Amino acid sequence: MFLARSIAADHKDLIHDVSYDFHGRRMATCSSDQSVKVWDKSENGEWICTANWKTHSGSVWRVTWAHPEFGQVLASCSFDRTAAVWEEIVGESSDKQRGLRHWIKRTTLVDSRTSVTDVKFAPKHMGLMLTTCSADGVVRIYEAPDVMNLSQWSLQHEISCKLSSSCISWNPSSSRVHPPMIAVGSDDSSAVYSGKVQIYEYIDHTRKYAKAETLMTVTDPVHDLAFAPNLGRSFHVLAIATKDVRIFKLIPMRRDATHSSTPTKLEIQVLAQFDNHNSQVWRVSWNITSTLLASSGDDGCVRLWKANYMDNWKCTAILRGDGIPVNCSHDVLN
Amino acid sequence: MEKMSRVTTALGSSSISGRTMFCHLDAPANAISVCRDATQVVVAGRNIFKIYALEEEQFVEKLNLRVGRKPSLNFSCADVMWHQMEENLLATAATNGAVVTWNLGKPSRNKQEQLFTEHKRTVNKVCFHPTEVYMLLSGSQDGYMKCFDLRKKESVSTFSGQSESVRDVQFSMKDYFTFAASFENGNVQLWDIRRPDRYERMFTAHTGPVFCCDWHPDDRGWLATGGRDKMVKVWDMTTNRAKEIFCVQTIASVARVKWRPERKWHLATCSMMVDHNIYVWDVRRPFIPFATFEEHKDVTTGIVWRHQHDPHFLLSGSKDSTLYQHMFKDASRPVDRANPEGLCFGLFGDLAFAAKESLISGDASRKPYPGGDRRYPIFFFKKPNPTEQFAHVSSALSVFESSVESRHMDWLVKTARLYLLSGKPFAELCDHNAKVAKELNRPQVSTTWTMLRIMFSDPANLSTPGPNHIGKLGTLPLMNSFSMKEMGTGLVAEGRLERSKGESRQDNLHLEPGNSLINSNNDENEETEGSEGQAEYMFGDAELDDDDLYSMEHENHAAEEQEYTLPQEAFPLRHEIMDNPSAPEHLQQDKADSPHASGNEAEVMCLTPIESFSLISISQPLFSPHLPAQFFCPVVREMLIHYAEQGDVQMAVSVLIVLGDRIRKEIDDLTQEHWYTSYIDLLQRLELWNVSNEVIKLSTCSAITCLNQTSTTLHVNCSNCKRPMSNRGWICDRCHQCASVCAVCHHVVKGLFVWCQGCSHGGHLEHVMNWLKSSSHCPAGCGHLCEYT
């Protein structure tokens, strides 16, 4: 069973994103009111706002945590065409803020000419890398060459997707057989361009990202997408929030021994497609074992999806945001 | 972006209709102004001064006001204003400081009427009085504002702001004598036109220049100002002190601000730098633009609503040399693209969910599908006023916590903690892990462990376990209850048949003894659990012990392997071994793909928890001391891959470690490495550092084992003499004292040692933790305020 715990967020406008940190103890929210709030879980389970600061001069679309190996680091992106990297530090002994934790801006990434719609850190094994995508369809990959210096980021790659980009997701696989892969979703609403999800793969040979695949069957605006945690699988699972929830399985085809300069061929299978939200689906999120997928839509509900051993996906629970009784059998969550 | 929507507005006698359209100008525009009846627009810039007629489908050039052969600086306009009462009258502000009026009624080609050259620098703004025909006001870079009577040759009054350059002047719409002026130093002044000696009122509106201001067309006291500080502020001027009632944050400096006609809360802004878009804001929701026009490719320099009572048409001129008419219907609505929800899965299965409150409350206001909800035609929804809907929004944040009894990540954590991966004979490890899995209600995994034990254990080994292992033995009744002699490989098929017929019967047969034995063994098992529960990793001495255990285990393996190669008593199967010439060195052997194995493998793949029990009974006949372990390797390999593909990397890695060399060669290194890194990442995420460390240590992948060595260097100072310890061991070779004495109990620390980086005193973790509860000073008495981070 789930217990709904309501939190007085006190943001002055819409909250666009919530994000747990790596260990699930901290949470960050961002809002159109241009601020980011950090919440820490107290011992009795209450979420307490420990920081609240103005981050941008426009709506903050997304906030995301870096791997804790790099410190307590957040990245945010905004309508004001910038992305920013923030670090929590403990005040120096000499400082007035001795012993107090506070967040300081480490860098502002100003390369975009339009609203920056998503920001994501690359998987840890790739080093300290940050990716942004913007409404003009450019995906930018930055790298901090020195992980101790968060104020220096160099723009490593610029991928032009042609379509207004709304969301990105890194393939989390740490396998050396899987080259770095990134999926980009577009919220372009015109029907002229079909295939609103593009998948790019790093080509060792050319040291560039090249398009590996376009999911042509996704023709409606995509609001969110998420690779499932890989956990040693040889294939990848990608969830997409568009006018429905879709789950794709991407199976890399065996590549020949000679490292070719073309991206891996992917075999694409649709595992599931659900229109139960009966409206736009805004968010999808995987649990860490990738056994459960959560989706939320314009119907104000969160739905949980789970596959049985035959890869049949079923809705196992519907949660309503206002805490009205939720139906959910707990054995399916095991 | 050519949208063909069309709006017709009836405004008393006249009506306006049109569409989103644009035309190319010859040069960048600086300002535009529209005539009173909204049929013509004048565009002025450094190199352009033209009048266009606003036709239904297009702009039509009517008149070029730049005449004469030699270009005059008087034509170079910073601002232009069309008189709202006298339709032939225009005024321009020239960059050379001239204020020029133009009479379109003049028969000659040159329409210039009056020329005032009183300002010394660029005139930034001209403004006609809304009701007085002949009154014109100008504001200039030189800091002066001048009021002209167009019937006279000179200005009638000069207002000195005593501040910096004037950026904007605006007559109040309602107060006949009042005008507002904005300045580069951030001030706004209010003047009475009759009193040029000093301003009525002054206040600081922005930090940095105030580029523009605009009086609300209906509300007497409201003045909107925009500045370089990227803000638009709305001031209530009716009170004694100007009161800021709204503040809108934009993303770039605000160059122009214009209230939207007939919409009390709306205003349009554009920027002079970086941002080329025009935004329409609802001042009550200061963070997200209500609407955006994104057509211009360069800075928008002039915006004007086409008609003072029509909110649907906006005209704009830009540095990109285009003139646009924007239809409000065609504007993009950022809030529609803005995501109203946030959702994130936490580590332990909690869900954080933030959503727009109106969505959660589930009223009928929810957006239907684009293209129509299939169930209801769109017009069935009574649409609430979109403006009102826009202004009042908030999000609710909630966390769905999985309740304690169903924390569905618990099994993973518990399994990770309780599994034994090394330190005991192979069979015991399997038994133990099977039991752990069973207790966590994962019968399939449990069965797998049991099977592994059956497959890879050496029966000879089982007959000579130590006294405390006897109980364990019993948990595998199958091994003993069936004799191994008669089962030839040919029986496999029979066995399978048998299973399909009498599955339930067999289940009972084998389950019951198993269960009872497990129960009877509980006591013993708990003991072992206790010892492994504290699978803590120590620095220093303790490590050695572990290594010993580990290496001892290796010896065991060696013994087992040897015994496998020895011919055993059941003769029929000797044949089988002979078939396999490479059998003795089974470590190097590749997959022995016998038909039986593959058949069995199919079984494994389609396991469901219930069937799995019967499977034991099948694999049991297979079991024979004469089937070498590598016989099963392909099956096990398939099984591991199956688990991994199912996402249970924990099982894959655990089996991999426990089986060790028995299976390692079967699976390619990259896959193993992938499993290891995935599992380690998972463990670290769950903060199971000890387990993750154990996995790293036990792994056989070189890429993994080196994880613990990379960039790990310990520099140790002697806590006595504070000098670096050069030699190994805990005796400092300078002061000849033991360096690692616990500052609390004064004993030598073995195991976990913590120390303060500041004063290098420390000791047993527990002792220091206890000490710090009562005091924040160093337990060694050095007076240091210790910091443990």
mmCIF file of N, CA and C in Angstrom, chain B residues 401-441:
data_model
loop_
_atom_site.group_PDB
_atom_site.id
_atom_site.type_symbol
_atom_site.label_atom_id
_atom_site.label_comp_id
_atom_site.label_asym_id
_atom_site.label_seq_id
_atom_site.Cartn_x
_atom_site.Cartn_y
_atom_site.Cartn_z
ATOM 1 N N GLU B 401 4.427 7.127 -0.129
ATOM 2 C CA GLU B 401 5.423 6.265 0.486
ATOM 3 C C GLU B 401 4.886 4.859 0.532
ATOM 4 N N SER B 402 5.689 3.947 0.108
ATOM 5 C CA SER B 402 5.258 2.573 0.223
ATOM 6 C C SER B 402 5.315 2.227 1.705
ATOM 7 N N SER B 403 4.236 1.688 2.205
ATOM 8 C CA SER B 403 4.147 1.465 3.642
ATOM 9 C C SER B 403 5.139 0.396 4.062
ATOM 10 N N VAL B 404 5.425 0.371 5.345
ATOM 11 C CA VAL B 404 6.564 -0.398 5.851
ATOM 12 C C VAL B 404 6.476 -1.872 5.467
ATOM 13 N N GLU B 405 5.278 -2.440 5.560
ATOM 14 C CA GLU B 405 5.212 -3.886 5.359
ATOM 15 C C GLU B 405 5.364 -4.276 3.896
ATOM 16 N N SER B 406 5.212 -3.320 3.014
ATOM 17 C CA SER B 406 5.318 -3.699 1.606
ATOM 18 C C SER B 406 6.412 -2.915 0.901
ATOM 19 N N ARG B 407 7.381 -2.495 1.651
ATOM 20 C CA ARG B 407 8.504 -1.808 1.001
ATOM 21 C C ARG B 407 9.077 -2.734 -0.054
ATOM 22 N N HIS B 408 8.796 -2.446 -1.283
ATOM 23 C CA HIS B 408 9.140 -3.490 -2.230
ATOM 24 C C HIS B 408 10.595 -3.458 -2.666
ATOM 25 N N MET B 409 11.397 -2.634 -2.030
ATOM 26 C CA MET B 409 12.818 -2.783 -2.290
ATOM 27 C C MET B 409 13.482 -3.620 -1.207
ATOM 28 N N ASP B 410 12.723 -3.926 -0.177
ATOM 29 C CA ASP B 410 13.329 -4.602 0.960
ATOM 30 C C ASP B 410 13.988 -5.919 0.599
ATOM 31 N N TRP B 411 13.331 -6.670 -0.246
ATOM 32 C CA TRP B 411 13.898 -7.985 -0.564
ATOM 33 C C TRP B 411 15.285 -7.844 -1.153
ATOM 34 N N LEU B 412 15.454 -6.793 -1.944
ATOM 35 C CA LEU B 412 16.743 -6.612 -2.596
ATOM 36 C C LEU B 412 17.823 -6.324 -1.547
ATOM 37 N N VAL B 413 17.486 -5.428 -0.634
ATOM 38 C CA VAL B 413 18.448 -5.070 0.398
ATOM 39 C C VAL B 413 18.737 -6.272 1.282
ATOM 40 N N LYS B 414 17.674 -6.938 1.706
ATOM 41 C CA LYS B 414 17.872 -8.078 2.598
ATOM 42 C C LYS B 414 18.685 -9.159 1.919
ATOM 43 N N THR B 415 18.321 -9.429 0.681
ATOM 44 C CA THR B 415 19.051 -10.460 -0.038
ATOM 45 C C THR B 415 20.526 -10.104 -0.107
ATOM 46 N N ALA B 416 20.787 -8.847 -0.451
ATOM 47 C CA ALA B 416 22.180 -8.429 -0.568
ATOM 48 C C ALA B 416 22.907 -8.613 0.751
ATOM 49 N N ARG B 417 22.231 -8.293 1.848
ATOM 50 C CA ARG B 417 22.870 -8.388 3.155
ATOM 51 C C ARG B 417 23.099 -9.836 3.565
ATOM 52 N N LEU B 418 22.101 -10.665 3.275
ATOM 53 C CA LEU B 418 22.130 -11.997 3.866
ATOM 54 C C LEU B 418 22.859 -13.033 3.019
ATOM 55 N N TYR B 419 22.907 -12.814 1.752
ATOM 56 C CA TYR B 419 23.589 -13.794 0.912
ATOM 57 C C TYR B 419 25.024 -13.985 1.379
ATOM 58 N N LEU B 420 25.437 -15.233 1.364
ATOM 59 C CA LEU B 420 26.843 -15.522 1.606
ATOM 60 C C LEU B 420 27.495 -15.788 0.273
ATOM 61 N N LEU B 421 28.573 -15.098 0.001
ATOM 62 C CA LEU B 421 29.212 -15.258 -1.292
ATOM 63 C C LEU B 421 30.528 -16.004 -1.197
ATOM 64 N N SER B 422 31.070 -16.059 -0.009
ATOM 65 C CA SER B 422 32.352 -16.757 0.126
ATOM 66 C C SER B 422 32.527 -17.120 1.588
ATOM 67 N N GLY B 423 33.599 -17.816 1.840
ATOM 68 C CA GLY B 423 33.954 -18.099 3.219
ATOM 69 C C GLY B 423 33.489 -19.443 3.719
ATOM 70 N N LYS B 424 32.747 -20.166 2.916
ATOM 71 C CA LYS B 424 32.273 -21.480 3.336
ATOM 72 C C LYS B 424 32.358 -22.418 2.140
ATOM 73 N N PRO B 425 32.268 -23.685 2.391
ATOM 74 C CA PRO B 425 32.230 -24.610 1.251
ATOM 75 C C PRO B 425 31.057 -24.290 0.353
ATOM 76 N N PHE B 426 31.253 -24.626 -0.884
ATOM 77 C CA PHE B 426 30.293 -24.268 -1.909
ATOM 78 C C PHE B 426 28.879 -24.703 -1.574
ATOM 79 N N ALA B 427 28.738 -25.931 -1.138
ATOM 80 C CA ALA B 427 27.395 -26.451 -0.892
ATOM 81 C C ALA B 427 26.691 -25.655 0.182
ATOM 82 N N GLU B 428 27.437 -25.277 1.179
ATOM 83 C CA GLU B 428 26.817 -24.523 2.257
ATOM 84 C C GLU B 428 26.370 -23.150 1.786
ATOM 85 N N LEU B 429 27.203 -22.536 0.973
ATOM 86 C CA LEU B 429 26.824 -21.229 0.447
ATOM 87 C C LEU B 429 25.500 -21.332 -0.288
ATOM 88 N N CYS B 430 25.399 -22.363 -1.128
ATOM 89 C CA CYS B 430 24.179 -22.542 -1.905
ATOM 90 C C CYS B 430 22.990 -22.750 -0.981
ATOM 91 N N ASP B 431 23.175 -23.617 -0.027
ATOM 92 C CA ASP B 431 22.072 -23.901 0.893
ATOM 93 C C ASP B 431 21.635 -22.639 1.603
ATOM 94 N N HIS B 432 22.623 -21.961 2.076
ATOM 95 C CA HIS B 432 22.314 -20.750 2.815
ATOM 96 C C HIS B 432 21.531 -19.761 1.954
ATOM 97 N N ASN B 433 22.037 -19.547 0.758
ATOM 98 C CA ASN B 433 21.396 -18.565 -0.112
ATOM 99 C C ASN B 433 20.002 -19.022 -0.513
ATOM 100 N N ALA B 434 19.871 -20.331 -0.686
ATOM 101 C CA ALA B 434 18.538 -20.864 -1.014
ATOM 102 C C ALA B 434 17.587 -20.550 0.116
ATOM 103 N N LYS B 435 18.077 -20.713 1.311
ATOM 104 C CA LYS B 435 17.216 -20.472 2.469
ATOM 105 C C LYS B 435 16.836 -18.982 2.556
ATOM 106 N N VAL B 436 17.827 -18.128 2.319
ATOM 107 C CA VAL B 436 17.554 -16.688 2.347
ATOM 108 C C VAL B 436 16.464 -16.349 1.341
ATOM 109 N N ALA B 437 16.623 -16.867 0.143
ATOM 110 C CA ALA B 437 15.652 -16.555 -0.897
ATOM 111 C C ALA B 437 14.278 -17.073 -0.512
ATOM 112 N N LYS B 438 14.268 -18.245 0.076
ATOM 113 C CA LYS B 438 12.992 -18.831 0.433
ATOM 114 C C LYS B 438 12.293 -17.990 1.494
ATOM 115 N N GLU B 439 13.064 -17.553 2.459
ATOM 116 C CA GLU B 439 12.456 -16.752 3.515
ATOM 117 C C GLU B 439 11.932 -15.432 2.995
ATOM 118 N N LEU B 440 12.545 -14.951 1.933
ATOM 119 C CA LEU B 440 12.059 -13.699 1.356
ATOM 120 C C LEU B 440 10.978 -13.962 0.311
ATOM 121 N N ASN B 441 10.476 -15.182 0.315
ATOM 122 C CA ASN B 441 9.353 -15.522 -0.548
ATOM 123 C C ASN B 441 9.715 -15.441 -2.028
#
